[in-house]
CSV table of C-alpha atoms and ligand atoms in Angstrom, one decimal:
chain,number,residue,atom,x,y,z
J,1,MET,CA,-3.3,18.4,-3.6
J,2,LYS,CA,-6.6,16.7,-3.4
J,3,THR,CA,-7.3,15.0,-0.1
J,4,PHE,CA,-9.8,12.4,1.2
J,5,THR,CA,-11.3,12.4,4.7
J,6,LEU,CA,-10.9,9.2,6.6
J,7,ASN,CA,-13.7,7.7,8.8
J,8,ASP,CA,-11.9,9.0,11.9
J,9,GLY,CA,-12.0,12.6,10.6
J,10,CYS,CA,-8.3,12.7,9.6
J,11,SER,CA,-7.4,14.0,6.1
J,12,ILE,CA,-5.1,12.0,3.7
J,13,PRO,CA,-3.5,13.4,0.5
J,14,ALA,CA,-4.7,11.5,-2.6
J,15,LEU,CA,-1.1,11.0,-3.9
J,16,GLY,CA,1.8,9.5,-1.9
J,17,LEU,CA,5.3,8.4,-2.8
J,18,GLY,CA,5.8,4.6,-2.7
J,19,THR,CA,9.1,3.4,-1.2
J,20,TRP,CA,9.1,-0.5,-1.7
J,21,LYS,CA,12.3,-1.5,-3.5
J,22,SER,CA,13.7,2.0,-3.3
J,23,PRO,CA,17.4,1.5,-2.4
J,24,ALA,CA,18.4,3.1,0.9
J,25,ASP,CA,21.1,5.1,-0.8
J,26,GLU,CA,18.5,6.6,-3.2
J,27,VAL,CA,15.3,6.9,-1.2
J,28,THR,CA,16.5,9.9,1.0
J,29,GLN,CA,16.9,12.0,-2.2
J,30,ALA,CA,13.6,10.6,-3.6
J,31,VAL,CA,11.7,11.7,-0.5
J,32,LYS,CA,13.4,15.1,-0.6
J,33,SER,CA,12.6,15.6,-4.3
J,34,ALA,CA,9.0,14.5,-3.6
J,35,LEU,CA,8.5,16.9,-0.7
J,36,GLU,CA,10.2,19.7,-2.6
J,37,VAL,CA,7.8,19.3,-5.6
J,38,GLY,CA,4.7,19.2,-3.4
J,39,TYR,CA,4.0,15.7,-2.3
J,40,GLN,CA,2.7,15.6,1.3
J,41,HIS,CA,2.4,11.8,1.7
J,42,ILE,CA,5.0,9.1,2.0
J,43,ASP,CA,4.2,5.4,2.1
J,44,ALA,CA,6.7,3.3,4.1
J,45,ALA,CA,6.9,-0.1,5.8
J,46,TRP,CA,9.1,-1.9,8.3
J,47,ILE,CA,9.8,-4.7,5.8
J,48,TYR,CA,11.1,-2.3,3.1
J,49,GLN,CA,14.3,-2.1,5.2
J,50,ASN,CA,14.8,1.5,4.2
J,51,GLU,CA,12.8,3.4,6.8
J,52,ALA,CA,15.9,5.1,8.3
J,53,ALA,CA,16.7,6.5,4.9
J,54,VAL,CA,13.1,7.6,4.3
J,55,GLY,CA,13.1,9.3,7.7
J,56,LYS,CA,16.4,11.1,6.8
J,57,GLY,CA,14.7,12.5,3.7
J,58,ILE,CA,11.8,13.7,5.8
J,59,HIS,CA,14.0,15.3,8.4
J,60,GLU,CA,16.3,17.0,5.9
J,61,SER,CA,13.2,18.4,4.1
J,62,VAL,CA,11.8,19.7,7.4
J,63,LYS,CA,15.1,21.1,8.5
J,64,GLY,CA,15.6,22.8,5.1
J,65,GLY,CA,12.2,24.5,5.5
J,66,ALA,CA,10.5,22.7,2.5
J,67,VAL,CA,7.7,21.4,4.7
J,68,SER,CA,6.8,21.0,8.4
J,69,ARG,CA,6.1,17.6,10.0
J,70,ASP,CA,2.4,18.3,10.4
J,71,GLN,CA,2.2,19.0,6.6
J,72,ILE,CA,3.4,15.4,5.8
J,73,PHE,CA,1.3,12.3,6.0
J,74,VAL,CA,3.4,9.3,6.9
J,75,THR,CA,2.1,5.8,6.5
J,76,SER,CA,3.9,2.7,7.8
J,77,LYS,CA,3.0,-1.0,8.2
J,78,LEU,CA,3.1,-3.6,10.9
J,79,TRP,CA,5.2,-6.5,9.6
J,80,ASN,CA,3.9,-10.1,9.8
J,81,THR,CA,6.4,-11.0,12.5
J,82,PHE,CA,4.8,-8.6,15.0
J,83,HIS,CA,1.2,-9.9,15.0
J,84,GLN,CA,1.0,-11.2,18.5
J,85,ALA,CA,-0.8,-8.5,20.6
J,86,GLU,CA,2.3,-8.0,22.9
J,87,SER,CA,4.5,-7.5,19.8
J,88,VAL,CA,2.4,-4.8,18.0
J,89,GLU,CA,3.8,-1.9,20.0
J,90,VAL,CA,7.4,-3.2,19.6
J,91,GLY,CA,7.0,-3.3,15.8
J,92,CYS,CA,5.5,0.2,15.8
J,93,ARG,CA,8.2,1.6,18.0
J,94,GLU,CA,10.9,0.1,15.8
J,95,THR,CA,9.4,1.9,12.8
J,96,LEU,CA,9.1,5.2,14.7
J,97,ARG,CA,12.7,4.9,15.8
J,98,GLU,CA,13.9,4.1,12.2
J,99,LEU,CA,11.9,7.0,10.7
J,100,GLY,CA,12.9,9.3,13.6
J,101,LEU,CA,9.3,10.3,14.2
J,102,ASP,CA,7.2,10.4,17.3
J,103,TYR,CA,3.9,9.5,15.6
J,104,LEU,CA,2.7,8.0,12.3
J,105,ASP,CA,-0.3,9.4,10.5
J,106,LEU,CA,-1.4,6.0,9.4
J,107,TYR,CA,-0.4,2.5,10.6
J,108,LEU,CA,-1.6,-0.5,8.5
J,109,MET,CA,-1.5,-4.2,9.2
J,110,HIS,CA,0.6,-5.1,6.2
J,111,TRP,CA,-0.8,-8.6,5.5
J,112,PRO,CA,-3.6,-10.7,7.2
J,113,ILE,CA,-1.0,-13.3,7.9
J,114,ALA,CA,1.0,-14.0,11.1
J,115,PHE,CA,4.6,-15.1,10.8
J,116,LYS,CA,6.5,-16.9,13.6
J,117,PRO,CA,9.4,-14.6,14.3
J,118,GLY,CA,12.9,-15.7,13.6
J,119,ARG,CA,12.4,-18.2,10.8
J,120,ALA,CA,14.9,-18.2,7.9
J,121,GLN,CA,12.0,-18.5,5.5
J,122,TYR,CA,8.2,-18.6,5.4
J,123,LYS,CA,7.4,-21.5,3.2
J,124,ALA,CA,5.9,-24.3,5.3
J,125,PRO,CA,2.8,-24.3,7.5
J,126,GLU,CA,4.8,-24.5,10.7
J,127,ASP,CA,6.4,-21.1,9.9
J,128,PHE,CA,3.1,-19.4,10.4
J,129,TYR,CA,0.8,-18.9,13.4
J,130,PRO,CA,-2.6,-20.3,12.6
J,131,LEU,CA,-5.2,-17.5,12.6
J,132,SER,CA,-7.0,-19.4,15.4
J,133,GLU,CA,-3.9,-18.9,17.6
J,134,VAL,CA,-3.0,-15.3,16.6
J,135,PRO,CA,-6.3,-13.9,15.4
J,136,LEU,CA,-6.3,-10.8,13.1
J,137,SER,CA,-8.8,-9.2,15.5
J,138,GLU,CA,-6.4,-9.3,18.4
J,139,THR,CA,-3.6,-7.8,16.3
J,140,PHE,CA,-5.9,-5.1,15.1
J,141,GLU,CA,-7.2,-4.3,18.6
J,142,ALA,CA,-3.5,-3.9,19.7
J,143,MET,CA,-3.1,-1.5,16.8
J,144,VAL,CA,-6.1,0.5,17.8
J,145,ALA,CA,-4.5,0.8,21.3
J,146,LEU,CA,-1.5,2.5,19.7
J,147,ARG,CA,-3.9,5.2,18.5
J,148,GLU,CA,-5.1,5.7,22.1
J,149,LYS,CA,-1.4,6.0,23.1
J,150,GLY,CA,-0.8,8.8,20.5
J,151,LEU,CA,1.8,6.7,18.6
J,152,VAL,CA,-0.4,6.6,15.4
J,153,LYS,CA,-3.3,8.9,14.3
J,154,SER,CA,-5.2,6.4,12.1
J,155,VAL,CA,-5.3,2.7,11.9
J,156,GLY,CA,-6.0,0.5,8.9
J,157,VAL,CA,-5.2,-2.7,7.0
J,158,SER,CA,-3.7,-3.9,3.8
J,159,ASN,CA,-4.4,-6.9,1.5
J,160,PHE,CA,-7.8,-7.5,3.1
J,161,THR,CA,-10.6,-8.9,1.0
J,162,GLN,CA,-14.3,-8.1,1.7
J,163,SER,CA,-14.8,-11.3,3.7
J,164,LYS,CA,-11.8,-10.5,5.9
J,165,LEU,CA,-13.0,-7.0,6.4
J,166,GLU,CA,-16.5,-8.1,7.4
J,167,LYS,CA,-15.0,-10.6,9.9
J,168,LEU,CA,-12.6,-8.0,11.4
J,169,ILE,CA,-15.4,-5.4,11.8
J,170,ALA,CA,-17.8,-7.9,13.3
J,171,GLU,CA,-15.1,-9.1,15.8
J,172,THR,CA,-13.6,-5.7,16.8
J,173,GLY,CA,-16.5,-3.3,16.2
J,174,VAL,CA,-13.9,-1.0,14.6
J,175,VAL,CA,-14.0,0.0,10.9
J,176,PRO,CA,-10.5,0.3,9.5
J,177,ALA,CA,-9.8,3.8,8.1
J,178,VAL,CA,-7.9,2.4,5.1
J,179,ASN,CA,-7.4,-0.8,3.2
J,180,GLN,CA,-4.3,-0.7,1.0
J,181,VAL,CA,-4.6,-3.2,-1.9
J,182,GLU,CA,-3.3,-3.8,-5.4
J,183,LEU,CA,-5.4,-1.6,-7.8
J,184,HIS,CA,-4.9,-0.7,-11.4
J,185,PRO,CA,-6.9,-1.3,-14.7
J,186,TYR,CA,-5.8,-5.0,-14.8
J,187,HIS,CA,-7.0,-5.5,-11.2
J,188,PRO,CA,-9.6,-2.9,-10.5
J,189,GLN,CA,-11.4,-4.8,-7.7
J,190,THR,CA,-14.6,-2.8,-8.3
J,191,GLU,CA,-16.7,-4.9,-5.9
J,192,LEU,CA,-14.2,-4.3,-3.1
J,193,LEU,CA,-14.2,-0.6,-3.9
J,194,ASP,CA,-18.0,-0.5,-3.8
J,195,TYR,CA,-18.1,-2.3,-0.5
J,196,CYS,CA,-15.3,-0.2,1.1
J,197,GLN,CA,-17.0,3.1,-0.1
J,198,ALA,CA,-20.3,1.9,1.5
J,199,GLN,CA,-18.5,1.1,4.8
J,200,GLY,CA,-16.5,4.3,4.9
J,201,ILE,CA,-13.1,2.5,4.3
J,202,LEU,CA,-10.8,4.4,2.0
J,203,LEU,CA,-8.9,2.2,-0.5
J,204,THR,CA,-5.3,3.0,-1.3
J,205,ALA,CA,-4.0,1.7,-4.7
J,206,TYR,CA,-0.7,0.0,-4.5
J,207,SER,CA,1.4,-1.1,-7.6
J,208,PRO,CA,-0.7,1.4,-9.6
J,209,LEU,CA,1.8,1.3,-12.5
J,210,GLY,CA,2.2,-2.5,-12.6
J,211,SER,CA,5.2,-2.8,-10.3
J,212,GLY,CA,7.7,-3.4,-13.1
J,213,ASP,CA,10.7,-3.3,-10.8
J,214,ARG,CA,9.5,-6.3,-8.7
J,215,PRO,CA,12.2,-9.0,-8.2
J,216,ASP,CA,12.1,-11.6,-11.0
J,217,SER,CA,11.2,-14.2,-8.4
J,218,MET,CA,7.8,-12.4,-8.0
J,219,LYS,CA,7.2,-12.3,-11.8
J,220,GLN,CA,5.4,-14.8,-14.0
J,221,LYS,CA,6.7,-15.6,-17.4
J,222,ASP,CA,5.0,-13.5,-20.1
J,223,GLU,CA,3.1,-11.2,-17.6
J,224,PRO,CA,1.4,-8.2,-19.3
J,225,PRO,CA,3.3,-5.0,-18.6
J,226,LEU,CA,0.7,-2.3,-17.8
J,227,LEU,CA,2.7,0.7,-18.8
J,228,GLN,CA,3.3,-0.8,-22.3
J,229,ASN,CA,-0.4,-1.6,-23.0
J,230,GLU,CA,-1.2,-0.1,-26.4
J,231,GLN,CA,-4.6,1.2,-25.3
J,232,VAL,CA,-3.2,2.8,-22.2
J,233,LYS,CA,-0.6,4.5,-24.4
J,234,ALA,CA,-3.2,5.7,-26.9
J,235,ILE,CA,-5.6,7.0,-24.2
J,236,ALA,CA,-2.7,8.7,-22.5
J,237,GLU,CA,-1.8,10.5,-25.7
J,238,GLN,CA,-5.3,11.7,-26.2
J,239,GLU,CA,-5.3,13.1,-22.6
J,240,ASN,CA,-1.9,14.7,-23.1
J,241,LEU,CA,-0.5,12.5,-20.4
J,242,SER,CA,2.2,9.9,-20.1
J,243,PRO,CA,0.9,6.3,-19.5
J,244,ALA,CA,2.0,6.5,-15.8
J,245,GLN,CA,0.2,9.9,-15.4
J,246,LEU,CA,-3.0,8.4,-16.9
J,247,LEU,CA,-3.0,5.5,-14.5
J,248,ILE,CA,-2.5,7.9,-11.5
J,249,ALA,CA,-5.3,10.2,-12.7
J,250,TRP,CA,-7.5,7.2,-13.2
J,251,ALA,CA,-6.9,5.9,-9.7
J,252,ILE,CA,-7.7,9.3,-8.1
J,253,ASP,CA,-10.8,9.7,-10.3
J,254,ARG,CA,-12.1,6.4,-8.9
J,255,GLY,CA,-11.9,7.9,-5.3
J,256,THR,CA,-8.8,6.0,-4.3
J,257,VAL,CA,-5.5,7.2,-2.8
J,258,VAL,CA,-2.5,6.2,-5.1
J,259,ILE,CA,1.1,5.7,-4.2
J,260,PRO,CA,3.3,5.2,-7.2
J,261,LYS,CA,7.0,4.4,-6.4
J,262,SER,CA,9.8,6.2,-8.1
J,263,THR,CA,13.4,7.2,-7.1
J,264,ASN,CA,13.8,9.3,-10.2
J,265,ALA,CA,13.3,13.1,-9.6
J,266,GLN,CA,11.9,13.6,-13.1
J,267,ARG,CA,9.3,10.8,-12.8
J,268,ILE,CA,8.5,11.9,-9.2
J,269,ALA,CA,7.6,15.3,-10.6
J,270,GLU,CA,5.7,13.8,-13.6
J,271,ASN,CA,3.6,11.6,-11.2
J,272,PHE,CA,2.9,14.6,-9.0
J,273,ALA,CA,1.5,16.6,-12.0
J,274,ALA,CA,-0.9,13.8,-12.7
J,275,ALA,CA,-2.7,14.2,-9.4
J,276,SER,CA,-4.2,17.6,-10.5
J,277,HIS,CA,-5.4,16.3,-13.9
J,278,ASP,CA,-9.1,16.1,-14.5
J,279,LEU,CA,-9.7,12.9,-16.4
J,280,SER,CA,-12.2,13.1,-19.2
J,281,GLU,CA,-15.2,10.8,-19.0
J,282,GLN,CA,-14.2,9.1,-22.3
J,283,ALA,CA,-10.7,8.3,-20.9
J,284,ARG,CA,-12.2,7.0,-17.6
J,285,SER,CA,-14.6,4.7,-19.4
J,286,ALA,CA,-12.1,3.5,-22.0
J,287,ILE,CA,-9.7,2.4,-19.2
J,288,ASP,CA,-12.6,0.9,-17.2
J,289,LYS,CA,-13.3,-1.3,-20.3
J,290,LEU,CA,-9.7,-2.7,-20.6
J,291,ASP,CA,-10.3,-6.4,-20.4
J,292,ILE,CA,-7.0,-7.9,-19.2
J,293,GLN,CA,-7.1,-9.3,-15.7
J,294,TYR,CA,-3.8,-9.6,-13.8
J,295,ARG,CA,-2.6,-9.4,-10.2
J,296,TYR,CA,1.1,-8.6,-9.9
J,297,VAL,CA,1.6,-9.1,-6.1
J,298,SER,CA,0.5,-12.4,-4.6
J,299,PRO,CA,2.9,-14.3,-2.3
J,300,ASP,CA,1.3,-17.6,-3.0
J,301,THR,CA,3.9,-19.5,-0.9
J,302,TRP,CA,2.3,-18.0,2.2
J,303,PHE,CA,-1.2,-19.4,1.6
J,304,PHE,CA,-2.2,-22.4,3.6
J,305,PRO,CA,-5.9,-23.3,4.1
J,306,GLY,CA,-7.0,-23.4,7.7
J,307,ILE,CA,-3.7,-21.7,8.8
J,308,THR,CA,-3.1,-18.4,7.0
J,309,TYR,CA,-6.7,-18.2,5.6
J,310,GLU,CA,-10.1,-19.6,6.1
J,311,GLY,CA,-12.8,-20.3,3.5
J,312,GLU,CA,-12.4,-20.6,-0.2
J,313,GLY,CA,-9.0,-19.1,-0.9
J,314,PHE,CA,-6.7,-16.4,0.4
J,315,TRP,CA,-8.1,-13.8,-2.1
J,316,ALA,CA,-11.7,-15.0,-1.9
Z,1,NAP,N1,0.7,-3.0,1.1
Z,1,NAP,C1,1.3,-3.8,0.3
Z,1,NAP,O1,1.3,-5.0,0.5
Z,1,NAP,C2,2.1,-3.2,-0.9
Z,1,NAP,C3,2.5,-4.0,-2.0
Z,1,NAP,C4,3.1,-3.4,-3.0
Z,1,NAP,C5,3.3,-2.1,-3.0
Z,1,NAP,N2,3.0,-1.3,-2.0
Z,1,NAP,C6,3.3,0.2,-1.9
Z,1,NAP,O2,2.9,0.7,-3.2
Z,1,NAP,C7,4.0,1.4,-3.8
Z,1,NAP,C8,3.9,1.4,-5.3
Z,1,NAP,O3,3.8,0.0,-5.8
Z,1,NAP,P1,5.1,-0.7,-6.5
Z,1,NAP,O4,6.4,-0.1,-5.9
Z,1,NAP,O5,4.8,-2.1,-6.4
Z,1,NAP,O6,5.0,-0.3,-8.0
Z,1,NAP,P2,4.5,0.8,-9.0
Z,1,NAP,O7,4.4,2.1,-8.3
Z,1,NAP,O8,3.3,0.3,-9.7
Z,1,NAP,O9,5.7,0.8,-10.1
Z,1,NAP,C9,7.0,1.2,-9.8
Z,1,NAP,C10,7.8,1.2,-11.0
Z,1,NAP,O10,7.3,2.2,-12.0
Z,1,NAP,C11,8.4,3.0,-12.4
Z,1,NAP,N3,7.8,4.4,-12.6
Z,1,NAP,C12,7.5,5.3,-11.6
Z,1,NAP,N4,7.0,6.4,-12.2
Z,1,NAP,C13,7.1,6.2,-13.6
Z,1,NAP,C14,6.7,7.0,-14.7
Z,1,NAP,N5,6.2,8.2,-14.5
Z,1,NAP,N6,7.0,6.5,-15.9
Z,1,NAP,C15,7.5,5.2,-16.1
Z,1,NAP,N7,7.8,4.4,-15.0
Z,1,NAP,C16,7.6,4.9,-13.8
Z,1,NAP,C17,9.4,2.9,-11.3
Z,1,NAP,O11,10.7,3.2,-11.7
Z,1,NAP,P3,11.7,4.4,-11.1
Z,1,NAP,O12,11.7,4.2,-9.6
Z,1,NAP,O13,13.0,4.1,-11.8
Z,1,NAP,O14,11.0,5.7,-11.6
Z,1,NAP,C18,9.3,1.5,-10.8
Z,1,NAP,O15,10.0,0.6,-11.7
Z,1,NAP,C19,5.2,0.6,-3.2
Z,1,NAP,O16,6.4,1.3,-3.5
Z,1,NAP,C20,4.8,0.5,-1.8
Z,1,NAP,O17,5.0,1.7,-1.1
Z,1,NAP,C21,2.3,-1.8,-0.9
């Protein structure tokens, strides 16, 4: 498995198993199938509400001798309700308890947004802490302290734009190891990739296959399904790959980590095989030239100027 070296010296496998939307009664087996076939990286999060089942898969695989804990790279994410500095360790320890682990390899701030805990929903400005009250820099510094306590090995962020990264780095003096964002041919974020590569921040590509199993409430009418794109299908055929494999190989070829989600053993193995495919230059440039722009994941109901973001817009 190809690996990348993070700016703190740790190594991260280029392919990981995504677990958002994976039902708890399926994800244990998915994790076991992945580790059996050769994955060494699992992407989890507190909010996915399946970390205990993910942890069970890890433990059963370790117990069965398929892998050892130190051969597996486990990522999790601090949920938006734990942004206050004194809550950060609480959120991390809840995740560790659920996963049954004593450390995480990578801990990410899931969103640059602070929820007030205990609300039934997050739809009105008063459901959020304004960034001026709970600054991202204080949340991130509390995450860095977890590294010093040995609870996490590397610390990063997710859903950060360049302007948010610049501000975070200026305020904390710490360069996040990773920024996990939506990346695929319809949303390649090439400028962000260039900036992060120059800063030594590794990008992880989420929803690399177009996140077709998102809840309907998150979908727009007539959205373009990436895996069904005729050009993607044709290029995949030329490369002797499935469309999903092509998208995975493209992501790694760009120098990003990629974390496709599947709970199907056959597709888990198919996705794993893509990580060792050397993409041809023709295929790379043909995908780079696809001219559809589409972002699949954008919780617009959380975006309030002056509260959950500053400046031009949440994604600016
Ligand atoms: N940081 C964040 O805010 C954030 C946001 C979104 C996602 N993520 C992470 O990124 C991971 C991946 O993103 P995602 O779950 O949104 O979507 P995705 O990986 O782009 O797509 C998942 C969908 O693709 C299907 N699939 C998987 N392999 C396939 C293959 N070889 N051929 C055809 N279909 C295939 C899956 O079905 P089956 O399961 O039936 O195979 C599922 O319906 C998440 O699970 C999560 O870990 C993070």
